[in-house]
Amino acid sequence: MATIINLKGTKEAPKNSRSSMETRIISIAGVQQWKVPPFQRPVRVNAKVQEAAQSTRENEAIEGVITLGQVRGDLAYYIVDGQHRIEGFKISGIEEALVDVRVVTFEDFAEMANEFVKLNSSLVRMRPDDLLRGMEDATISLQLIRKHCPFVGYDQIRRASTGAPIVGMSVILRCWAGSAGETPTSTMAGQSVSSLAKTTDETSARQLIQFLGNAHQAWGRDPEYYRLWGALTFRFACGCTVASLSTATGWATSASWC
């Protein structure tokens, strides 16, 4: 890491056993050593990131506070907050910049992911799937779905590609929740997808996994079935499955009823 600068007219803040903040000069080479944790969203270089790059170039400083995380027992630094400002620095064309860096020590990645959700930069608007990605390490239902249904993802939905997700997690949760009533609905009783993820228990998650497995076996990635993975059709199919599960008749009955 780069040299710490001693600023005139300031004094050292009280130490915190879990976090510390310092003003540093960072270099491109130093930033390259910081790791991206698994819950971070993909970098999107939009107009705001370009503006951040221009500001960094003109002022030779990165705005705001960059939050880095460490897990106990791991010496690596992980980017928790400020990923897009860091990207702006990388494309700014300068080799060094002044920045306030906050370093927080976490017990595990789940705790780090919770901090990411709370502190994420507003340079790029977080989508529902970005929030869900950050919640996965601390949410059993999301972990189960991802483990048993690798074709469900958070970004880069590409139904024609064998390695990419077929359907987004937020679509799955919305459709499953909207299918709970007698008539499929899109209101979700006013709940956000993050709230739905928290309230989906293990039993419901395993029922959803059973449905997803059957849907994937029946539809797969064939082009003629692309529309079936869409939200409207998918919600109706989920409704059929929920109805069949409530009457203990299984997937075969729901499939024939649809």
PDB file of C-alpha atoms in Angstrom:
ATOM      1  CA  MET A   1       0.000   0.000   0.000  1.00  0.00           C
ATOM      2  CA  ALA A   2       1.102   3.618  -0.509  1.00  0.00           C
ATOM      3  CA  THR A   3       2.613   6.066   1.997  1.00  0.00           C
ATOM      4  CA  ILE A   4       0.324   7.644   4.605  1.00  0.00           C
ATOM      5  CA  ILE A   5       0.287  11.446   4.491  1.00  0.00           C
ATOM      6  CA  ASN A   6       0.440  13.436   7.757  1.00  0.00           C
ATOM      7  CA  LEU A   7      -1.883  16.441   7.343  1.00  0.00           C
ATOM      8  CA  LYS A   8      -1.183  19.718   9.187  1.00  0.00           C
ATOM      9  CA  GLY A   9      -3.809  20.994  11.587  1.00  0.00           C
ATOM     10  CA  THR A  10      -5.235  17.556  12.296  1.00  0.00           C
ATOM     11  CA  LYS A  11      -4.919  15.019  15.073  1.00  0.00           C
ATOM     12  CA  GLU A  12      -5.217  11.264  15.184  1.00  0.00           C
ATOM     13  CA  ALA A  13      -8.730   9.941  15.660  1.00  0.00           C
ATOM     14  CA  PRO A  14      -9.526   7.393  18.420  1.00  0.00           C
ATOM     15  CA  LYS A  15      -8.615   3.892  17.348  1.00  0.00           C
ATOM     16  CA  ASN A  16     -11.319   1.341  16.630  1.00  0.00           C
ATOM     17  CA  SER A  17     -10.534  -2.342  16.901  1.00  0.00           C
ATOM     18  CA  ARG A  18     -12.629  -3.148  13.817  1.00  0.00           C
ATOM     19  CA  SER A  19     -12.059  -0.189  11.499  1.00  0.00           C
ATOM     20  CA  SER A  20      -9.629   2.612  10.740  1.00  0.00           C
ATOM     21  CA  MET A  21      -9.553   5.510   8.279  1.00  0.00           C
ATOM     22  CA  GLU A  22      -6.477   7.078   6.713  1.00  0.00           C
ATOM     23  CA  THR A  23      -5.648   9.481   3.912  1.00  0.00           C
ATOM     24  CA  ARG A  24      -3.379   7.766   1.408  1.00  0.00           C
ATOM     25  CA  ILE A  25      -1.761   8.246  -1.965  1.00  0.00           C
ATOM     26  CA  ILE A  26      -2.694   5.196  -3.993  1.00  0.00           C
ATOM     27  CA  SER A  27      -1.149   4.035  -7.247  1.00  0.00           C
ATOM     28  CA  ILE A  28      -2.524   2.017 -10.134  1.00  0.00           C
ATOM     29  CA  ALA A  29      -0.163  -0.814  -9.201  1.00  0.00           C
ATOM     30  CA  GLY A  30      -1.389  -0.781  -5.597  1.00  0.00           C
ATOM     31  CA  VAL A  31      -5.047  -0.791  -6.580  1.00  0.00           C
ATOM     32  CA  GLN A  32      -4.481  -3.796  -8.834  1.00  0.00           C
ATOM     33  CA  GLN A  33      -3.591  -5.800  -5.729  1.00  0.00           C
ATOM     34  CA  TRP A  34      -7.000  -5.205  -4.131  1.00  0.00           C
ATOM     35  CA  LYS A  35      -9.364  -8.116  -4.639  1.00  0.00           C
ATOM     36  CA  VAL A  36     -13.009  -8.096  -5.740  1.00  0.00           C
ATOM     37  CA  PRO A  37     -15.169 -10.138  -3.335  1.00  0.00           C
ATOM     38  CA  PRO A  38     -17.702 -12.621  -4.776  1.00  0.00           C
ATOM     39  CA  PHE A  39     -20.720 -10.486  -3.891  1.00  0.00           C
ATOM     40  CA  GLN A  40     -19.549  -7.412  -5.849  1.00  0.00           C
ATOM     41  CA  ARG A  41     -21.534  -6.479  -8.942  1.00  0.00           C
ATOM     42  CA  PRO A  42     -19.906  -6.237 -12.370  1.00  0.00           C
ATOM     43  CA  VAL A  43     -18.237  -2.915 -13.186  1.00  0.00           C
ATOM     44  CA  ARG A  44     -20.278  -0.768 -15.571  1.00  0.00           C
ATOM     45  CA  VAL A  45     -18.472   2.219 -17.063  1.00  0.00           C
ATOM     46  CA  ASN A  46     -21.371   4.624 -17.492  1.00  0.00           C
ATOM     47  CA  ALA A  47     -21.507   8.420 -17.773  1.00  0.00           C
ATOM     48  CA  LYS A  48     -21.120   8.925 -14.004  1.00  0.00           C
ATOM     49  CA  VAL A  49     -17.996   6.772 -13.912  1.00  0.00           C
ATOM     50  CA  GLN A  50     -16.581   8.825 -16.790  1.00  0.00           C
ATOM     51  CA  GLU A  51     -17.344  11.981 -14.779  1.00  0.00           C
ATOM     52  CA  ALA A  52     -15.576  10.465 -11.753  1.00  0.00           C
ATOM     53  CA  ALA A  53     -12.563   9.703 -13.968  1.00  0.00           C
ATOM     54  CA  GLN A  54     -12.430  13.307 -15.183  1.00  0.00           C
ATOM     55  CA  SER A  55     -12.735  14.655 -11.626  1.00  0.00           C
ATOM     56  CA  THR A  56      -9.952  12.335 -10.430  1.00  0.00           C
ATOM     57  CA  ARG A  57      -7.723  13.437 -13.322  1.00  0.00           C
ATOM     58  CA  GLU A  58      -8.311  17.147 -12.691  1.00  0.00           C
ATOM     59  CA  ASN A  59      -8.018  17.047  -8.886  1.00  0.00           C
ATOM     60  CA  GLU A  60      -5.606  14.131  -8.563  1.00  0.00           C
ATOM     61  CA  ALA A  61      -7.912  12.833  -5.854  1.00  0.00           C
ATOM     62  CA  ILE A  62     -10.778  10.350  -5.581  1.00  0.00           C
ATOM     63  CA  GLU A  63     -13.968  11.770  -4.114  1.00  0.00           C
ATOM     64  CA  GLY A  64     -15.571  10.228  -1.046  1.00  0.00           C
ATOM     65  CA  VAL A  65     -14.322   7.338   1.061  1.00  0.00           C
ATOM     66  CA  ILE A  66     -13.177   4.001  -0.330  1.00  0.00           C
ATOM     67  CA  THR A  67     -14.067   1.125   2.012  1.00  0.00           C
ATOM     68  CA  LEU A  68     -11.818  -1.925   2.009  1.00  0.00           C
ATOM     69  CA  GLY A  69     -12.489  -5.093   3.965  1.00  0.00           C
ATOM     70  CA  GLN A  70     -10.352  -7.775   5.518  1.00  0.00           C
ATOM     71  CA  VAL A  71     -11.516 -11.118   6.885  1.00  0.00           C
ATOM     72  CA  ARG A  72      -9.793 -12.279  10.039  1.00  0.00           C
ATOM     73  CA  GLY A  73      -6.914 -14.540   9.111  1.00  0.00           C
ATOM     74  CA  ASP A  74      -6.784 -13.237   5.517  1.00  0.00           C
ATOM     75  CA  LEU A  75      -4.215 -10.564   4.661  1.00  0.00           C
ATOM     76  CA  ALA A  76      -5.891  -9.603   1.367  1.00  0.00           C
ATOM     77  CA  TYR A  77      -7.816  -6.341   0.977  1.00  0.00           C
ATOM     78  CA  TYR A  78     -11.282  -6.592  -0.631  1.00  0.00           C
ATOM     79  CA  ILE A  79     -13.171  -3.715  -2.263  1.00  0.00           C
ATOM     80  CA  VAL A  80     -16.406  -3.266  -0.290  1.00  0.00           C
ATOM     81  CA  ASP A  81     -17.452   0.206  -1.411  1.00  0.00           C
ATOM     82  CA  GLY A  82     -16.144   2.490  -4.149  1.00  0.00           C
ATOM     83  CA  GLN A  83     -15.532  -0.020  -6.929  1.00  0.00           C
ATOM     84  CA  HIS A  84     -16.751   2.350  -9.650  1.00  0.00           C
ATOM     85  CA  ARG A  85     -14.745   5.285  -8.290  1.00  0.00           C
ATOM     86  CA  ILE A  86     -11.703   3.026  -8.343  1.00  0.00           C
ATOM     87  CA  GLU A  87     -12.533   2.156 -11.957  1.00  0.00           C
ATOM     88  CA  GLY A  88     -12.730   5.884 -12.666  1.00  0.00           C
ATOM     89  CA  PHE A  89      -9.213   6.245 -11.249  1.00  0.00           C
ATOM     90  CA  LYS A  90      -7.966   3.387 -13.438  1.00  0.00           C
ATOM     91  CA  ILE A  91      -9.238   5.036 -16.614  1.00  0.00           C
ATOM     92  CA  SER A  92      -8.296   8.583 -15.574  1.00  0.00           C
ATOM     93  CA  GLY A  93      -4.828   8.358 -17.110  1.00  0.00           C
ATOM     94  CA  ILE A  94      -2.954   9.364 -13.942  1.00  0.00           C
ATOM     95  CA  GLU A  95      -0.700   7.039 -11.947  1.00  0.00           C
ATOM     96  CA  GLU A  96      -1.406   8.249  -8.382  1.00  0.00           C
ATOM     97  CA  ALA A  97      -4.287   9.880  -6.535  1.00  0.00           C
ATOM     98  CA  LEU A  98      -5.133  11.074  -3.043  1.00  0.00           C
ATOM     99  CA  VAL A  99      -7.978   9.197  -1.326  1.00  0.00           C
ATOM    100  CA  ASP A 100      -9.555   8.572   2.072  1.00  0.00           C
ATOM    101  CA  VAL A 101      -9.460   4.832   2.746  1.00  0.00           C
ATOM    102  CA  ARG A 102     -11.501   3.089   5.417  1.00  0.00           C
ATOM    103  CA  VAL A 103     -10.366  -0.418   6.320  1.00  0.00           C
ATOM    104  CA  VAL A 104     -12.822  -2.655   8.187  1.00  0.00           C
ATOM    105  CA  THR A 105     -12.110  -6.086   9.659  1.00  0.00           C
ATOM    106  CA  PHE A 106     -14.964  -8.583   9.309  1.00  0.00           C
ATOM    107  CA  GLU A 107     -15.550 -11.963  10.886  1.00  0.00           C
ATOM    108  CA  ASP A 108     -16.554 -13.508   7.552  1.00  0.00           C
ATOM    109  CA  PHE A 109     -17.683 -12.683   4.003  1.00  0.00           C
ATOM    110  CA  ALA A 110     -21.347 -12.694   5.028  1.00  0.00           C
ATOM    111  CA  GLU A 111     -20.711  -9.755   7.366  1.00  0.00           C
ATOM    112  CA  MET A 112     -18.679  -8.043   4.652  1.00  0.00           C
ATOM    113  CA  ALA A 113     -21.535  -8.544   2.170  1.00  0.00           C
ATOM    114  CA  ASN A 114     -23.994  -6.892   4.564  1.00  0.00           C
ATOM    115  CA  GLU A 115     -21.700  -3.872   4.753  1.00  0.00           C
ATOM    116  CA  PHE A 116     -21.584  -3.769   0.941  1.00  0.00           C
ATOM    117  CA  VAL A 117     -25.377  -3.611   0.710  1.00  0.00           C
ATOM    118  CA  LYS A 118     -25.507  -0.725   3.206  1.00  0.00           C
ATOM    119  CA  LEU A 119     -22.628   1.324   1.869  1.00  0.00           C
ATOM    120  CA  ASN A 120     -22.563   0.695  -1.863  1.00  0.00           C
ATOM    121  CA  SER A 121     -21.769   3.688  -3.992  1.00  0.00           C
ATOM    122  CA  SER A 122     -24.551   5.564  -5.766  1.00  0.00           C
ATOM    123  CA  LEU A 123     -22.430   6.128  -8.897  1.00  0.00           C
ATOM    124  CA  VAL A 124     -24.184   3.154 -10.504  1.00  0.00           C
ATOM    125  CA  ARG A 125     -27.742   2.396  -9.429  1.00  0.00           C
ATOM    126  CA  MET A 126     -28.064  -0.977  -7.726  1.00  0.00           C
ATOM    127  CA  ARG A 127     -30.472  -3.355  -9.415  1.00  0.00           C
ATOM    128  CA  PRO A 128     -32.545  -5.872  -7.403  1.00  0.00           C
ATOM    129  CA  ASP A 129     -30.195  -8.656  -8.495  1.00  0.00           C
ATOM    130  CA  ASP A 130     -27.190  -6.641  -7.260  1.00  0.00           C
ATOM    131  CA  LEU A 131     -28.763  -6.508  -3.786  1.00  0.00           C
ATOM    132  CA  LEU A 132     -29.533 -10.216  -3.852  1.00  0.00           C
ATOM    133  CA  ARG A 133     -25.949 -11.049  -4.836  1.00  0.00           C
ATOM    134  CA  GLY A 134     -24.768  -9.133  -1.779  1.00  0.00           C
ATOM    135  CA  MET A 135     -27.210 -11.028   0.449  1.00  0.00           C
ATOM    136  CA  GLU A 136     -26.348 -14.537  -0.750  1.00  0.00           C
ATOM    137  CA  ASP A 137     -23.634 -15.322   1.816  1.00  0.00           C
ATOM    138  CA  ALA A 138     -26.054 -14.573   4.661  1.00  0.00           C
ATOM    139  CA  THR A 139     -29.304 -15.950   3.149  1.00  0.00           C
ATOM    140  CA  ILE A 140     -29.931 -19.719   3.186  1.00  0.00           C
ATOM    141  CA  SER A 141     -32.699 -19.633   0.563  1.00  0.00           C
ATOM    142  CA  LEU A 142     -30.447 -17.925  -2.002  1.00  0.00           C
ATOM    143  CA  GLN A 143     -27.599 -20.300  -1.251  1.00  0.00           C
ATOM    144  CA  LEU A 144     -29.843 -23.340  -1.799  1.00  0.00           C
ATOM    145  CA  ILE A 145     -31.256 -22.037  -5.076  1.00  0.00           C
ATOM    146  CA  ARG A 146     -27.811 -21.195  -6.431  1.00  0.00           C
ATOM    147  CA  LYS A 147     -26.387 -24.542  -5.329  1.00  0.00           C
ATOM    148  CA  HIS A 148     -29.099 -26.698  -6.912  1.00  0.00           C
ATOM    149  CA  CYS A 149     -29.974 -24.417  -9.847  1.00  0.00           C
ATOM    150  CA  PRO A 150     -26.756 -22.981 -11.331  1.00  0.00           C
ATOM    151  CA  PHE A 151     -28.760 -21.667 -14.296  1.00  0.00           C
ATOM    152  CA  VAL A 152     -30.244 -18.996 -11.983  1.00  0.00           C
ATOM    153  CA  GLY A 153     -27.975 -15.942 -11.722  1.00  0.00           C
ATOM    154  CA  TYR A 154     -27.705 -12.242 -10.987  1.00  0.00           C
ATOM    155  CA  ASP A 155     -26.486 -10.773 -14.270  1.00  0.00           C
ATOM    156  CA  GLN A 156     -25.462 -11.521 -17.854  1.00  0.00           C
ATOM    157  CA  ILE A 157     -28.651 -13.480 -18.629  1.00  0.00           C
ATOM    158  CA  ARG A 158     -27.876 -15.287 -21.890  1.00  0.00           C
ATOM    159  CA  ARG A 159     -30.287 -18.102 -22.682  1.00  0.00           C
ATOM    160  CA  ALA A 160     -28.430 -19.102 -25.825  1.00  0.00           C
ATOM    161  CA  SER A 161     -25.116 -19.543 -23.974  1.00  0.00           C
ATOM    162  CA  THR A 162     -24.424 -22.786 -22.164  1.00  0.00           C
ATOM    163  CA  GLY A 163     -22.417 -21.151 -19.389  1.00  0.00           C
ATOM    164  CA  ALA A 164     -24.595 -18.117 -18.629  1.00  0.00           C
ATOM    165  CA  PRO A 165     -27.682 -17.921 -16.400  1.00  0.00           C
ATOM    166  CA  ILE A 166     -31.060 -18.473 -18.042  1.00  0.00           C
ATOM    167  CA  VAL A 167     -33.121 -16.420 -15.605  1.00  0.00           C
ATOM    168  CA  GLY A 168     -32.420 -13.809 -12.925  1.00  0.00           C
ATOM    169  CA  MET A 169     -32.865 -14.457  -9.210  1.00  0.00           C
ATOM    170  CA  SER A 170     -35.091 -11.392  -8.745  1.00  0.00           C
ATOM    171  CA  VAL A 171     -37.483 -12.644 -11.450  1.00  0.00           C
ATOM    172  CA  ILE A 172     -37.600 -16.054  -9.760  1.00  0.00           C
ATOM    173  CA  LEU A 173     -38.442 -14.642  -6.324  1.00  0.00           C
ATOM    174  CA  ARG A 174     -41.032 -12.190  -7.655  1.00  0.00           C
ATOM    175  CA  CYS A 175     -42.811 -14.857  -9.669  1.00  0.00           C
ATOM    176  CA  TRP A 176     -42.758 -17.384  -6.850  1.00  0.00           C
ATOM    177  CA  ALA A 177     -44.177 -14.862  -4.369  1.00  0.00           C
ATOM    178  CA  GLY A 178     -46.746 -13.584  -6.878  1.00  0.00           C
ATOM    179  CA  SER A 179     -47.995 -17.106  -7.522  1.00  0.00           C
ATOM    180  CA  ALA A 180     -48.921 -17.811  -3.901  1.00  0.00           C
ATOM    181  CA  GLY A 181     -52.526 -16.632  -4.253  1.00  0.00           C
ATOM    182  CA  GLU A 182     -55.406 -18.166  -6.193  1.00  0.00           C
ATOM    183  CA  THR A 183     -54.612 -15.818  -9.089  1.00  0.00           C
ATOM    184  CA  PRO A 184     -50.982 -14.985  -9.989  1.00  0.00           C
ATOM    185  CA  THR A 185     -50.187 -11.331  -9.247  1.00  0.00           C
ATOM    186  CA  SER A 186     -47.263  -8.960  -9.652  1.00  0.00           C
ATOM    187  CA  THR A 187     -47.846  -6.903  -6.493  1.00  0.00           C
ATOM    188  CA  MET A 188     -45.884  -9.139  -4.049  1.00  0.00           C
ATOM    189  CA  ALA A 189     -47.870  -7.449  -1.261  1.00  0.00           C
ATOM    190  CA  GLY A 190     -45.557  -4.434  -1.478  1.00  0.00           C
ATOM    191  CA  GLN A 191     -42.436  -6.408  -0.566  1.00  0.00           C
ATOM    192  CA  SER A 192     -39.031  -5.764  -2.096  1.00  0.00           C
ATOM    193  CA  VAL A 193     -36.990  -8.633  -3.524  1.00  0.00           C
ATOM    194  CA  SER A 194     -34.547  -8.351  -0.606  1.00  0.00           C
ATOM    195  CA  SER A 195     -37.471  -8.770   1.798  1.00  0.00           C
ATOM    196  CA  LEU A 196     -38.733 -11.741  -0.215  1.00  0.00           C
ATOM    197  CA  ALA A 197     -35.318 -13.378   0.010  1.00  0.00           C
ATOM    198  CA  LYS A 198     -35.250 -12.950   3.780  1.00  0.00           C
ATOM    199  CA  THR A 199     -38.768 -14.333   4.278  1.00  0.00           C
ATOM    200  CA  THR A 200     -38.413 -17.348   1.950  1.00  0.00           C
ATOM    201  CA  ASP A 201     -37.846 -20.269   4.316  1.00  0.00           C
ATOM    202  CA  GLU A 202     -36.013 -23.489   3.507  1.00  0.00           C
ATOM    203  CA  THR A 203     -39.215 -25.455   2.771  1.00  0.00           C
ATOM    204  CA  SER A 204     -40.427 -22.893   0.247  1.00  0.00           C
ATOM    205  CA  ALA A 205     -36.933 -22.650  -1.275  1.00  0.00           C
ATOM    206  CA  ARG A 206     -36.809 -26.428  -1.805  1.00  0.00           C
ATOM    207  CA  GLN A 207     -40.263 -26.378  -3.440  1.00  0.00           C
ATOM    208  CA  LEU A 208     -39.030 -23.627  -5.738  1.00  0.00           C
ATOM    209  CA  ILE A 209     -35.901 -25.662  -6.523  1.00  0.00           C
ATOM    210  CA  GLN A 210     -38.094 -28.642  -7.448  1.00  0.00           C
ATOM    211  CA  PHE A 211     -40.110 -26.479  -9.817  1.00  0.00           C
ATOM    212  CA  LEU A 212     -36.993 -24.903 -11.346  1.00  0.00           C
ATOM    213  CA  GLY A 213     -35.455 -28.310 -11.937  1.00  0.00           C
ATOM    214  CA  ASN A 214     -38.548 -29.534 -13.750  1.00  0.00           C
ATOM    215  CA  ALA A 215     -38.819 -26.310 -15.762  1.00  0.00           C
ATOM    216  CA  HIS A 216     -35.194 -26.546 -16.808  1.00  0.00           C
ATOM    217  CA  GLN A 217     -35.597 -30.180 -17.781  1.00  0.00           C
ATOM    218  CA  ALA A 218     -38.707 -29.384 -19.835  1.00  0.00           C
ATOM    219  CA  TRP A 219     -37.651 -26.072 -21.420  1.00  0.00           C
ATOM    220  CA  GLY A 220     -33.847 -26.023 -21.281  1.00  0.00           C
ATOM    221  CA  ARG A 221     -32.161 -23.456 -23.518  1.00  0.00           C
ATOM    222  CA  ASP A 222     -34.034 -24.285 -26.703  1.00  0.00           C
ATOM    223  CA  PRO A 223     -34.876 -21.066 -28.630  1.00  0.00           C
ATOM    224  CA  GLU A 224     -38.541 -22.032 -28.991  1.00  0.00           C
ATOM    225  CA  TYR A 225     -38.872 -21.942 -25.175  1.00  0.00           C
ATOM    226  CA  TYR A 226     -37.143 -18.598 -24.516  1.00  0.00           C
ATOM    227  CA  ARG A 227     -40.455 -16.826 -23.925  1.00  0.00           C
ATOM    228  CA  LEU A 228     -41.420 -19.361 -21.266  1.00  0.00           C
ATOM    229  CA  TRP A 229     -38.627 -18.009 -19.064  1.00  0.00           C
ATOM    230  CA  GLY A 230     -40.209 -14.531 -19.259  1.00  0.00           C
ATOM    231  CA  ALA A 231     -41.782 -13.071 -16.122  1.00  0.00           C
ATOM    232  CA  LEU A 232     -45.452 -13.299 -17.156  1.00  0.00           C
ATOM    233  CA  THR A 233     -45.381 -16.905 -18.374  1.00  0.00           C
ATOM    234  CA  PHE A 234     -43.049 -17.921 -15.579  1.00  0.00           C
ATOM    235  CA  ARG A 235     -45.352 -16.454 -12.930  1.00  0.00           C
ATOM    236  CA  PHE A 236     -48.280 -18.416 -14.363  1.00  0.00           C
ATOM    237  CA  ALA A 237     -46.222 -21.618 -14.358  1.00  0.00           C
ATOM    238  CA  CYS A 238     -45.222 -20.983 -10.746  1.00  0.00           C
ATOM    239  CA  GLY A 239     -48.888 -20.518  -9.883  1.00  0.00           C
ATOM    240  CA  CYS A 240     -49.682 -23.879 -11.390  1.00  0.00           C
ATOM    241  CA  THR A 241     -46.962 -25.513  -9.317  1.00  0.00           C
ATOM    242  CA  VAL A 242     -48.011 -23.841  -6.064  1.00  0.00           C
ATOM    243  CA  ALA A 243     -51.575 -24.998  -6.670  1.00  0.00           C
ATOM    244  CA  SER A 244     -50.420 -28.562  -7.238  1.00  0.00           C
ATOM    245  CA  LEU A 245     -48.189 -28.528  -4.168  1.00  0.00           C
ATOM    246  CA  SER A 246     -51.024 -27.279  -1.983  1.00  0.00           C
ATOM    247  CA  THR A 247     -53.157 -30.227  -3.024  1.00  0.00           C
ATOM    248  CA  ALA A 248     -50.199 -32.673  -2.828  1.00  0.00           C
ATOM    249  CA  THR A 249     -50.656 -33.778  -6.437  1.00  0.00           C
ATOM    250  CA  GLY A 250     -47.090 -33.021  -7.589  1.00  0.00           C
ATOM    251  CA  TRP A 251     -45.564 -31.563 -10.722  1.00  0.00           C
ATOM    252  CA  ALA A 252     -47.217 -33.953 -13.134  1.00  0.00           C
ATOM    253  CA  THR A 253     -50.669 -32.685 -12.195  1.00  0.00           C
ATOM    254  CA  SER A 254     -49.657 -29.029 -12.396  1.00  0.00           C
ATOM    255  CA  ALA A 255     -47.998 -29.544 -15.782  1.00  0.00           C
ATOM    256  CA  SER A 256     -51.068 -31.199 -17.268  1.00  0.00           C
ATOM    257  CA  TRP A 257     -53.371 -28.590 -15.717  1.00  0.00           C
ATOM    258  CA  CYS A 258     -51.334 -25.796 -17.355  1.00  0.00           C
TER     259      CYS A 258
END
